C-alpha cells in the first residue's frame, strides 16, 4: 500500500481520493442506462416487434439471466488477465455499442418504405435488437463485479471509514439511477416521433440510456491517471474449481472398496492441495448447498419487469391529473427499498429481538420468500378483477360478429345458435365456430349467407332498406399501443365512421365502442409491489449479509458469484414454467408461481433448521495454529536430530580419542 498512498497524497478531496468521484458518476450513469433500457424492454417486444406476451416475457427473462451469468466471466477476466480497470473499459465499450444498436433497432423509419408507420422488414429490427441485448448483457454483467471492487481499491489501509461511506454512496447511486431512469424513459417512450409517420418513440427511450452509457465511459476514462490499478493476481474461483475437479476425479479413480473412505469427499484433494484451502471450500459448499432453493425467489421477483408491466397496460393509470405509464409502476420498488431498509434495521428487527425471538438471517430469508409469494397472490387477485373488464377475443378456430343497424327503426335478426334479436345497435360480439353462417333479418325475413374470417372480429352493417346489399366490415382487432397511454385496455376505441352521403345512413350517427376504457386502477398494484419489495429487503439484503459472514476471508467473491448465479437460474425457471404450464388464465399462472415458492419456502426452512452457523475466521485460525504447531514440531524434530547428530559425533569423537589414547 505504500506506493498506493504516495501516488494519491495530493489527490484527495474532503478526505476521499479524487478518483472515487469519477467511479461514482460512472456507476450512476451506467445504472441509469441499464434500468432505463430494461424498464421499457418488454413493451418494445410486444408493441414494436409485435411479439405476443409469452414470447416477450421469455426473451426478457433470457436477457436478465444472461446479465447475471456474465459477472462470473467478468470476474475471471479481471482477476486472471486484464485487471479491473481494463476490464471495465473494454466491456463498457461493448456495452455502449449494444445500447446504440438497441436505439437504432427501434427506428421504424429505417425499413418503412411505404411510410405507413410499420416497419416492412421486421427481421432487421429483431436481429439488431438481439445483437444489442447480447452485447449489453456481456457489458453490464462483465463490469458488475469489477466496479465496486475497483472503487474499494482506491482507499488506503487507514481509510476504513471512508471506504464504508463509499459503498453506501455507491449503493445509493444504484438505486438513484434505477429510480430516475424508471421515471424518465417511460415518458420518453410515450412521446411520438418519426420522419414519415409519428409512432411511439422507443428510439428515444433507448437513445437516452445509450447517451448516458457514453457519458459513463468517458467519465471513467477521464479519471484514468488518478486510479490505483492493482495488477491481476489470479482468480480464486479458478483455484476452487480446479480443487473441486481434482477431488471428484481422484474419488472416481479410487472408487473401489479397497481404498479407505474419507470423512468428506473434498478430502480426496489432500494429495495435491493445501488442507486450509480444502477446509475453506467445504465452508463455501455448505453455503452453496443452501442456495439450491433460492432461484425460485428470483423467478417471482424479476417478473415485476415483465408480467406485472404487461398487467399494468390493462389498467387505469390516472392518479388525478397525473398519468402513470405502465412501465413507470416499477418505480415503487426502489422507492420502497430506500424506505424499508432503514425501517427494518432500526425498528422492525430490534422490536423482534426485544420480544425474545431469535430472528436469524435464514429465518429472515424464509419470511422474505413467503412475502414474495403473497405478492403474487395479490397479483392474481388484481388479475381476476382485470379479467372481468377485458373483452373475450376469438381463438384460432373461432370468429366473432357484431351487428350494426343503420336504419332508424329496430329490426329483428336471427343468428345461428341464438334467439331472435330485436336490434337497434349491438354492443355485443357473437362468437361462431364455423366460417359460414346464415343471417335472417326483418319480418318477413330476408336471409343471406355471411362468410367470416377465423381469429378475427367483423361488423355487419344492416342497411335501412333491407332489400339493399349488406356490408360486412372487417375490423382490425390487433390492439394498438397508441391507445394504451389513454388507458383504453391497451387497444382501439372502435368507432365506425360512415360516409354521410351514403343512402344507407341514418340521419344521426351512432357511436359504437368496441373496447371499454380500463376501469381497474393501477393503484391496486401497490400492495403487490410492497410485498415483493419487503420480501427483497428480508431475502436479498439478509442473504448477502449471511453469505459474507459465512464465507472464508479469501472466498467472498466465490459466494457472490454463486448468489448472482441463483438470479440467472431464477429467470430461466420463468421460461420453463411458463412453457410447460401453458395456463390460459394469467391469474392461474400467478397462483402457480406463488404455490411453487411456498413449497420451496418450506424446503428451505427445513434446510435452514439443520444448518449450523460457523465462524470462518476461527476455523482458519485453527488451521493456522495446526500449521504453526506442525512447523514447531518440525523445528523440534530437526533440532533433536541435529542434537543427536552432534551427540553421536561427539561420542564417536570421544571414542576415537579414547581409542587413540589407549
XYZ file of C-alpha atoms in Angstrom:
662
model
C 0.000 0.000 0.000
C 2.973 2.338 0.338
C 3.251 3.201 -3.342
C -0.501 3.434 -3.485
C -0.569 6.050 -0.726
C 2.272 8.100 -2.145
C 0.632 8.269 -5.575
C -2.580 9.736 -4.145
C -1.347 12.113 -1.413
C -2.061 15.218 -3.493
C -5.347 13.908 -4.991
C -7.727 13.941 -2.042
C -10.951 15.926 -1.670
C -12.589 16.052 1.789
C -10.512 13.062 2.817
C -11.589 10.934 -0.181
C -9.476 10.018 -3.211
C -10.462 12.224 -6.155
C -10.674 9.110 -8.331
C -13.721 7.968 -6.308
C -15.893 10.747 -7.743
C -15.282 9.511 -11.298
C -16.253 5.968 -10.267
C -19.446 7.137 -8.508
C -20.572 9.203 -11.532
C -19.753 6.269 -13.798
C -21.902 3.921 -11.698
C -24.874 6.317 -11.629
C -24.832 6.744 -15.420
C -24.370 3.021 -16.042
C -27.281 2.048 -13.757
C -29.466 4.733 -15.362
C -28.587 3.266 -18.748
C -29.325 -0.331 -17.753
C -32.530 0.157 -15.786
C -33.854 2.756 -18.227
C -33.481 0.387 -21.157
C -34.850 -2.548 -19.168
C -37.943 -0.613 -17.982
C -39.410 -0.331 -21.493
C -37.952 -3.547 -22.919
C -40.968 -5.841 -22.597
C -43.270 -3.221 -24.151
C -40.788 -2.794 -27.022
C -41.019 -6.528 -27.660
C -44.808 -6.530 -27.610
C -45.706 -3.322 -29.446
C -42.748 -2.603 -31.720
C -41.590 -6.127 -32.612
C -45.237 -7.348 -32.467
C -44.473 -10.382 -30.277
C -47.115 -11.977 -28.083
C -46.885 -11.678 -24.303
C -45.378 -15.135 -23.762
C -42.539 -14.625 -26.250
C -41.892 -11.090 -24.944
C -41.692 -12.447 -21.381
C -39.391 -15.319 -22.409
C -36.875 -13.127 -24.242
C -36.958 -10.558 -21.424
C -36.057 -13.172 -18.790
C -33.423 -14.756 -21.036
C -31.748 -11.344 -21.270
C -31.902 -10.791 -17.492
C -30.485 -14.280 -16.903
C -27.518 -13.534 -19.195
C -26.907 -10.291 -17.290
C -26.413 -12.380 -14.138
C -24.331 -15.132 -15.740
C -21.682 -12.888 -17.314
C -20.404 -11.461 -13.963
C -18.607 -14.785 -13.426
C -16.826 -14.299 -16.763
C -16.035 -10.657 -15.912
C -14.530 -11.591 -12.543
C -12.307 -14.275 -14.093
C -11.101 -11.943 -16.870
C -10.385 -9.105 -14.414
C -8.589 -11.160 -11.762
C -6.683 -13.505 -14.045
C -5.889 -11.498 -17.169
C -6.728 -7.820 -17.781
C -7.158 -6.350 -14.313
C -10.228 -4.434 -13.151
C -9.543 -1.140 -14.963
C -9.035 -2.584 -18.453
C -11.944 -4.994 -17.997
C -14.284 -2.114 -17.109
C -13.109 -0.006 -20.068
C -13.244 -2.745 -22.712
C -16.597 -4.165 -21.605
C -18.059 -0.652 -21.270
C -17.240 -0.092 -24.940
C -19.063 -3.340 -25.774
C -21.926 -2.179 -23.527
C -22.170 1.189 -25.311
C -22.235 -0.424 -28.754
C -25.084 -2.634 -27.551
C -27.119 0.336 -26.301
C -26.601 2.197 -29.589
C -27.691 -0.916 -31.508
C -30.895 -1.062 -29.436
C -31.628 2.602 -30.161
C -31.102 2.102 -33.907
C -33.226 -1.068 -33.927
C -36.187 0.967 -32.619
C -36.166 3.475 -35.523
C -39.179 2.329 -37.531
C -38.445 4.631 -40.481
C -35.332 2.631 -41.451
C -37.383 -0.121 -43.127
C -40.723 1.687 -43.501
C -40.594 2.042 -47.279
C -44.358 2.519 -47.734
C -44.427 5.078 -44.896
C -47.407 3.575 -43.094
C -45.725 3.726 -39.664
C -44.970 -0.020 -39.529
C -41.514 -1.472 -40.368
C -41.606 -3.554 -43.569
C -38.561 -5.676 -42.699
C -39.065 -6.752 -39.088
C -36.204 -9.272 -39.367
C -33.702 -6.403 -39.470
C -35.090 -4.855 -36.273
C -35.283 -8.196 -34.431
C -31.737 -9.204 -35.421
C -30.236 -5.826 -34.493
C -32.058 -5.719 -31.145
C -30.935 -9.265 -30.251
C -27.312 -8.387 -31.052
C -27.685 -5.240 -28.950
C -29.139 -7.149 -25.986
C -26.365 -9.738 -26.117
C -23.692 -7.011 -26.074
C -25.477 -5.220 -23.212
C -25.682 -8.455 -21.190
C -21.976 -9.070 -21.770
C -21.089 -5.489 -20.814
C -23.290 -4.860 -17.779
C -22.669 -8.320 -16.348
C -18.944 -8.243 -17.022
C -18.339 -4.949 -15.220
C -20.738 -5.721 -12.336
C -18.174 -7.494 -10.091
C -15.395 -5.062 -11.030
C -16.642 -1.512 -10.423
C -17.391 -1.746 -6.684
C -14.169 -3.679 -6.007
C -12.171 -1.210 -8.121
C -13.621 1.652 -6.064
C -12.627 -0.125 -2.854
C -9.044 -0.460 -4.188
C -8.683 3.340 -4.273
C -8.614 3.596 -0.471
C -5.525 3.023 1.629
C -5.311 0.915 4.803
C -6.172 3.744 7.223
C -9.336 4.806 5.331
C -11.814 2.185 6.568
C -14.430 4.816 7.461
C -14.200 6.480 4.041
C -14.386 3.080 2.335
C -17.619 2.231 4.182
C -19.091 5.607 3.207
C -18.113 4.995 -0.406
C -20.028 1.695 -0.528
C -23.099 3.406 0.973
C -22.933 6.156 -1.677
C -22.299 3.504 -4.317
C -25.494 1.655 -3.303
C -27.370 4.969 -3.302
C -26.186 5.660 -6.873
C -27.510 2.269 -7.984
C -30.958 2.983 -6.563
C -30.877 6.629 -7.670
C -30.043 5.668 -11.256
C -32.733 2.996 -11.197
C -35.374 5.356 -9.792
C -34.745 8.259 -12.179
C -34.462 6.096 -15.285
C -37.676 4.226 -14.450
C -39.461 7.579 -14.260
C -37.865 9.213 -17.311
C -37.590 6.515 -20.001
C -41.319 5.592 -19.985
C -42.084 9.287 -20.501
C -39.677 9.342 -23.453
C -41.275 6.176 -24.838
C -44.695 7.834 -24.587
C -43.629 10.637 -26.945
C -44.308 10.362 -30.668
C -41.500 10.670 -33.187
C -40.618 9.657 -36.732
C -39.574 11.111 -40.081
C -42.554 9.979 -42.180
C -45.070 8.869 -39.546
C -45.407 9.523 -35.841
C -45.107 6.411 -33.643
C -44.172 5.685 -30.038
C -40.591 6.818 -29.553
C -38.699 3.696 -28.468
C -35.633 5.012 -30.257
C -35.561 7.955 -27.835
C -36.270 5.697 -24.840
C -33.225 3.584 -25.805
C -31.185 6.507 -27.143
C -31.013 8.436 -23.851
C -29.674 5.381 -21.924
C -27.158 4.900 -24.756
C -26.047 8.529 -24.343
C -25.725 8.026 -20.563
C -23.544 4.975 -21.196
C -21.277 7.070 -23.427
C -21.036 9.634 -20.605
C -20.256 6.842 -18.110
C -17.434 5.526 -20.316
C -15.948 8.984 -20.967
C -16.053 9.962 -17.274
C -14.368 6.716 -16.247
C -11.582 7.090 -18.826
C -11.002 10.769 -17.886
C -10.090 9.683 -14.353
C -7.589 7.095 -15.630
C -4.482 8.934 -14.447
C -5.783 9.130 -10.853
C -6.673 5.471 -10.313
C -4.739 2.927 -8.335
C -4.692 -0.083 -10.674
C -3.879 -3.330 -8.914
C -2.285 -5.984 -11.091
C -4.275 -9.217 -11.612
C -3.188 -11.783 -9.021
C -5.066 -14.873 -10.171
C -8.679 -15.828 -9.627
C -9.678 -17.758 -6.526
C -12.735 -19.091 -8.386
C -10.461 -20.947 -10.807
C -8.487 -22.408 -7.903
C -11.719 -23.535 -6.236
C -12.984 -25.146 -9.446
C -9.639 -26.917 -10.026
C -9.556 -28.221 -6.447
C -13.164 -29.497 -6.629
C -12.454 -31.065 -10.031
C -9.361 -32.833 -8.709
C -11.271 -34.153 -5.663
C -14.081 -35.549 -7.840
C -11.632 -37.097 -10.311
C -9.485 -38.572 -7.547
C -12.538 -40.025 -5.800
C -13.702 -41.578 -9.075
C -10.305 -43.206 -9.668
C -10.320 -44.623 -6.119
C -13.944 -45.756 -6.045
C -13.018 -49.362 -5.286
C -13.756 -50.738 -1.798
C -10.075 -51.469 -1.271
C -9.451 -47.758 -0.694
C -10.424 -46.444 2.759
C -13.304 -43.981 2.956
C -12.677 -40.355 3.847
C -14.728 -38.141 6.129
C -15.687 -35.704 3.324
C -15.442 -36.159 -0.442
C -13.321 -32.974 -0.664
C -10.659 -34.756 1.413
C -9.720 -36.621 -1.771
C -7.950 -33.421 -2.863
C -5.432 -33.607 0.005
C -2.835 -35.305 -2.222
C -2.419 -32.096 -4.229
C -3.985 -29.140 -2.373
C -3.429 -27.460 0.973
C -5.714 -28.555 3.852
C -6.654 -24.926 4.610
C -7.907 -24.411 1.040
C -9.905 -27.642 1.262
C -11.453 -26.534 4.577
C -12.389 -23.162 3.052
C -14.020 -24.882 0.053
C -16.020 -27.090 2.442
C -17.391 -23.934 4.106
C -18.319 -22.462 0.718
C -20.017 -25.666 -0.444
C -22.042 -25.741 2.760
C -23.481 -22.298 1.930
C -23.882 -23.088 -1.781
C -25.983 -26.119 -0.811
C -28.363 -23.703 0.926
C -28.516 -21.685 -2.311
C -30.230 -24.542 -4.203
C -33.828 -23.414 -3.397
C -33.105 -19.685 -3.773
C -33.610 -19.266 -7.563
C -37.371 -19.633 -7.078
C -37.469 -16.285 -5.271
C -35.848 -14.546 -8.247
C -38.283 -16.345 -10.568
C -41.062 -14.317 -8.982
C -39.118 -11.140 -8.230
C -37.955 -10.369 -11.773
C -41.458 -10.767 -13.217
C -42.255 -7.269 -11.964
C -40.440 -6.067 -15.096
C -42.332 -8.405 -17.437
C -45.678 -9.865 -16.367
C -46.519 -7.059 -13.938
C -45.698 -4.385 -16.520
C -47.912 -6.131 -19.062
C -50.621 -6.369 -16.402
C -50.390 -2.606 -15.853
C -51.085 -1.979 -19.568
C -54.647 -3.197 -18.969
C -55.238 -0.846 -16.023
C -56.262 2.755 -15.478
C -53.209 4.911 -14.728
C -54.903 8.222 -13.918
C -53.851 9.443 -10.469
C -55.806 12.699 -10.511
C -54.171 14.897 -13.155
C -51.066 12.698 -13.147
C -50.946 9.819 -15.624
C -48.671 6.910 -14.692
C -47.343 4.848 -17.608
C -47.466 1.044 -17.169
C -43.674 0.745 -17.155
C -43.410 3.522 -14.545
C -45.077 1.394 -11.873
C -41.670 -0.203 -11.289
C -40.544 2.996 -9.524
C -42.304 1.737 -6.403
C -39.569 -0.876 -5.982
C -36.563 1.493 -5.487
C -38.733 3.960 -3.520
C -39.863 1.228 -1.138
C -36.316 -0.167 -0.848
C -34.950 3.201 0.274
C -37.850 3.436 2.749
C -37.958 -0.111 4.109
C -34.231 -0.819 4.595
C -33.759 1.773 7.396
C -37.165 0.904 8.917
C -36.298 -2.798 9.034
C -32.830 -2.187 10.503
C -33.794 0.427 13.097
C -37.363 -0.556 14.052
C -38.614 -3.996 12.952
C -35.581 -6.170 13.726
C -34.859 -4.529 17.139
C -38.537 -4.964 18.121
C -38.453 -8.646 17.197
C -35.254 -9.053 19.204
C -36.819 -7.350 22.244
C -39.720 -9.788 22.053
C -37.182 -12.547 22.648
C -37.470 -14.118 19.206
C -34.201 -15.249 17.632
C -34.770 -13.888 14.126
C -31.707 -15.408 12.456
C -30.664 -14.486 8.882
C -32.036 -17.753 7.470
C -35.384 -17.152 9.190
C -35.495 -13.662 7.676
C -34.829 -15.109 4.239
C -37.641 -17.640 4.737
C -40.073 -14.851 5.639
C -38.866 -12.877 2.607
C -39.708 -15.787 0.314
C -43.159 -16.078 1.872
C -43.790 -12.340 1.352
C -42.849 -12.684 -2.331
C -45.409 -15.487 -2.647
C -48.026 -13.204 -1.067
C -47.163 -10.564 -3.674
C -48.148 -12.979 -6.419
C -51.374 -13.854 -4.623
C -52.157 -10.106 -4.699
C -51.246 -10.016 -8.416
C -53.642 -12.917 -9.052
C -56.493 -11.121 -7.242
C -55.826 -7.974 -9.302
C -55.800 -10.054 -12.499
C -59.192 -11.556 -11.607
C -60.623 -8.017 -11.384
C -58.981 -7.059 -14.694
C -60.334 -10.141 -16.466
C -63.871 -9.091 -15.563
C -63.429 -5.939 -17.669
C -61.476 -7.341 -20.635
C -63.200 -8.404 -23.872
C -63.044 -12.047 -24.934
C -61.330 -12.331 -28.309
C -61.859 -15.231 -30.745
C -59.498 -18.192 -30.684
C -57.746 -19.551 -33.772
C -60.797 -21.683 -34.659
C -63.417 -19.012 -33.922
C -64.712 -15.800 -35.462
C -66.816 -13.015 -33.977
C -69.537 -10.849 -35.456
C -71.177 -7.637 -34.301
C -74.416 -6.309 -35.834
C -74.982 -2.616 -36.511
C -78.427 -1.402 -37.582
C -78.117 1.538 -39.982
C -81.836 2.224 -40.055
C -83.842 4.465 -37.745
C -86.214 1.688 -36.622
C -85.474 -1.591 -34.851
C -85.132 -4.783 -36.866
C -85.450 -8.443 -35.925
C -82.362 -10.575 -36.549
C -81.960 -14.358 -36.347
C -78.441 -15.787 -35.870
C -77.402 -19.459 -35.718
C -77.462 -20.748 -32.118
C -79.046 -17.526 -30.783
C -82.582 -16.451 -30.020
C -84.343 -13.868 -32.178
C -82.932 -10.370 -31.505
C -84.661 -7.015 -31.736
C -81.821 -4.727 -32.726
C -81.181 -1.008 -32.635
C -77.407 -1.263 -32.255
C -75.476 -4.153 -30.759
C -72.572 -3.732 -28.381
C -72.159 -7.477 -28.182
C -69.935 -9.701 -30.291
C -71.380 -13.105 -31.180
C -68.897 -15.990 -31.383
C -69.167 -18.695 -34.081
C -67.200 -21.886 -34.652
C -67.945 -22.044 -38.414
C -66.749 -19.788 -41.224
C -70.172 -19.533 -42.918
C -73.380 -18.527 -41.122
C -76.939 -17.774 -42.260
C -78.347 -14.455 -41.066
C -82.066 -13.655 -41.303
C -83.182 -10.013 -40.952
C -86.646 -8.440 -40.779
C -90.169 -9.765 -40.863
C -90.847 -11.267 -43.308
C -87.199 -12.372 -43.051
C -84.568 -11.733 -45.663
C -81.793 -14.348 -45.489
C -78.164 -14.065 -46.545
C -75.070 -16.247 -46.147
C -72.180 -14.476 -44.437
C -68.572 -15.690 -44.669
C -66.476 -14.904 -41.583
C -62.721 -14.859 -41.164
C -61.305 -17.008 -38.383
C -59.465 -15.446 -35.429
C -60.902 -12.001 -36.220
C -63.799 -9.695 -35.448
C -66.132 -8.297 -38.088
C -69.120 -5.954 -38.089
C -72.226 -6.493 -40.206
C -73.880 -3.224 -41.294
C -77.616 -3.778 -41.799
C -78.967 -1.114 -44.219
C -82.078 0.928 -43.546
C -83.666 -0.631 -46.653
C -83.439 -4.363 -46.045
C -83.509 -5.252 -49.749
C -80.266 -3.344 -50.323
C -76.867 -5.031 -50.176
C -75.481 -5.694 -46.699
C -71.965 -4.586 -45.911
C -69.509 -6.680 -43.885
C -66.769 -4.523 -42.374
C -63.519 -6.223 -41.390
C -62.259 -4.986 -38.051
C -58.557 -4.755 -37.382
C -58.663 -6.054 -33.840
C -54.952 -6.059 -33.104
C -54.787 -3.907 -30.006
C -52.528 -0.966 -30.587
C -50.176 0.721 -28.196
C -51.095 4.292 -29.010
C -54.318 3.796 -27.080
C -52.509 2.225 -24.121
C -51.436 5.564 -22.737
C -55.055 6.719 -22.835
C -55.824 3.737 -20.600
C -58.200 2.033 -23.041
C -57.420 -1.596 -22.356
C -54.333 -1.398 -24.450
C -56.355 -1.098 -27.671
C -58.606 0.829 -30.033
C -61.794 2.523 -29.048
C -63.569 1.083 -32.081
C -65.760 3.634 -33.811
C -67.259 3.007 -37.255
C -67.435 6.288 -39.150
C -69.805 6.174 -42.148
C -69.861 8.490 -45.160
C -72.848 10.805 -44.630
C -73.783 10.883 -48.303
C -74.420 7.118 -48.252
C -78.077 6.322 -48.821
C -77.828 3.595 -46.204
C -77.003 6.036 -43.408
C -79.499 7.311 -40.931
C -79.646 10.995 -40.057
C -77.924 10.678 -36.691
C -74.594 8.885 -36.268
C -74.435 6.082 -33.700
C -71.080 5.750 -31.978
C -70.263 2.165 -31.011
C -67.467 1.341 -28.552
C -65.641 -1.906 -29.277
C -63.489 -1.939 -26.137
C -64.376 -0.098 -22.962
C -61.759 2.075 -21.230
C -59.743 0.467 -18.447
C -61.614 0.642 -15.174
C -59.308 -1.284 -12.794
C -56.937 1.262 -11.238
C -53.164 0.824 -11.214
C -53.140 1.676 -7.509
C -54.271 -1.906 -6.916
C -50.745 -2.994 -7.903
C -49.179 -1.123 -4.979
C -49.804 -3.930 -2.412
C -48.034 -6.490 -4.613
C -45.079 -4.100 -5.053
C -44.995 -3.578 -1.281
C -44.918 -7.322 -0.549
C -42.305 -8.104 -3.209
C -40.047 -5.251 -2.021
C -40.435 -6.196 1.659
C -39.537 -9.722 0.608
C -36.498 -8.416 -1.286
C -35.256 -6.477 1.749
C -35.612 -9.513 4.039
C -34.331 -12.001 1.462
C -31.726 -10.261 -0.677
C -30.104 -7.855 1.796
C -30.057 -10.514 4.534
C -28.841 -13.176 2.109
C -25.845 -11.099 1.068
C -25.040 -10.394 4.720
C -25.361 -14.099 5.586
C -23.173 -15.147 2.646
C -20.498 -12.642 3.626
C -20.474 -13.786 7.274
C -20.258 -17.494 6.395
C -17.620 -17.186 3.670
C -13.861 -17.604 4.235
C -11.859 -14.386 4.014
C -10.497 -15.104 0.523
C -13.716 -16.545 -0.961
C -16.258 -13.738 -0.600
C -16.198 -13.330 -4.392
C -16.945 -17.037 -4.926
C -20.157 -16.802 -2.897
C -21.044 -13.513 -4.606
C -20.753 -15.302 -7.950
C -22.912 -18.125 -6.578
C -25.526 -15.615 -5.431
C -25.672 -13.961 -8.873
C -25.929 -17.404 -10.436
C -29.146 -18.072 -8.455
C -30.636 -14.918 -10.039
C -29.801 -16.212 -13.526
C -31.297 -19.649 -12.803
C -34.434 -17.991 -11.410
C -35.000 -16.176 -14.705
C -34.554 -19.400 -16.663
C -37.186 -21.055 -14.436
C -39.712 -18.442 -15.641
C -39.222 -19.718 -19.186
C -39.536 -23.372 -18.181
C -42.653 -22.973 -16.015
C -44.393 -20.652 -18.489
C -43.725 -23.030 -21.393
C -44.701 -26.230 -19.562
C -47.758 -24.868 -17.739
C -49.365 -23.037 -20.716
C -52.203 -21.842 -18.491
C -54.975 -19.967 -20.329
C -55.592 -17.554 -17.444
C -52.884 -15.239 -16.123
C -54.293 -15.300 -12.594
C -53.821 -19.071 -12.549
C -50.182 -18.612 -13.600
C -49.635 -16.157 -10.735
C -51.165 -18.647 -8.269
C -48.930 -21.399 -9.685
C -45.774 -19.332 -9.121
C -46.915 -18.391 -5.602
C -47.605 -22.050 -4.775
C -44.200 -23.146 -6.078
C -42.451 -20.522 -3.942
C -44.402 -21.557 -0.821
C -43.343 -25.164 -1.445
C -39.705 -24.099 -1.915
C -40.033 -21.916 1.200
C -40.957 -24.990 3.254
C -37.974 -26.914 1.844
C -35.614 -24.016 2.553
C -36.879 -23.599 6.139
C -36.209 -27.307 6.737
C -32.677 -26.970 5.367
C -32.139 -23.835 7.456
C -33.296 -25.653 10.608
C -30.436 -28.148 10.296
C -27.828 -25.543 9.301
C -25.115 -24.787 11.859
C -23.701 -21.266 11.782
C -19.922 -21.089 11.708
C -17.194 -18.519 12.210
C -14.852 -18.927 9.226
C -12.083 -16.908 10.873
C -11.975 -19.317 13.855
C -11.714 -22.336 11.551
C -8.967 -20.632 9.545
C -7.160 -19.766 12.792
C -7.318 -23.413 13.878
C -5.645 -24.480 10.651
C -3.085 -21.719 11.042
C -2.342 -22.965 14.577
C -2.016 -26.513 13.283
C 0.381 -25.281 10.629
C 2.355 -23.373 13.289
C 2.329 -26.418 15.586
C 3.412 -28.645 12.737
C 6.189 -26.203 11.928
C 7.158 -26.081 15.620
C 7.132 -29.883 15.762
C 9.176 -29.963 12.587
C 11.660 -27.477 14.054
C 11.829 -29.508 17.286
C 12.386 -32.706 15.344
C 15.089 -31.046 13.253
C 16.754 -29.648 16.380
C 16.525 -33.040 18.073
C 18.029 -34.699 15.015
C 20.828 -32.116 14.946
C 21.392 -32.712 18.666
C 21.507 -36.441 18.108
C 23.904 -35.997 15.231
C 26.091 -33.719 17.347
C 25.940 -36.113 20.292
C 26.730 -39.053 18.070
C 29.546 -37.060 16.529
C 30.857 -36.097 19.949
C 30.579 -39.664 21.222
C 32.332 -41.007 18.194
C 34.964 -38.320 18.603
C 35.439 -39.282 22.284
C 35.561 -42.953 21.408
C 38.159 -42.367 18.739
C 40.087 -40.177 21.126
C 39.931 -42.814 23.829
C 40.924 -45.461 21.345
C 43.854 -43.360 20.207
C 44.860 -42.738 23.817
C 44.615 -46.381 24.578
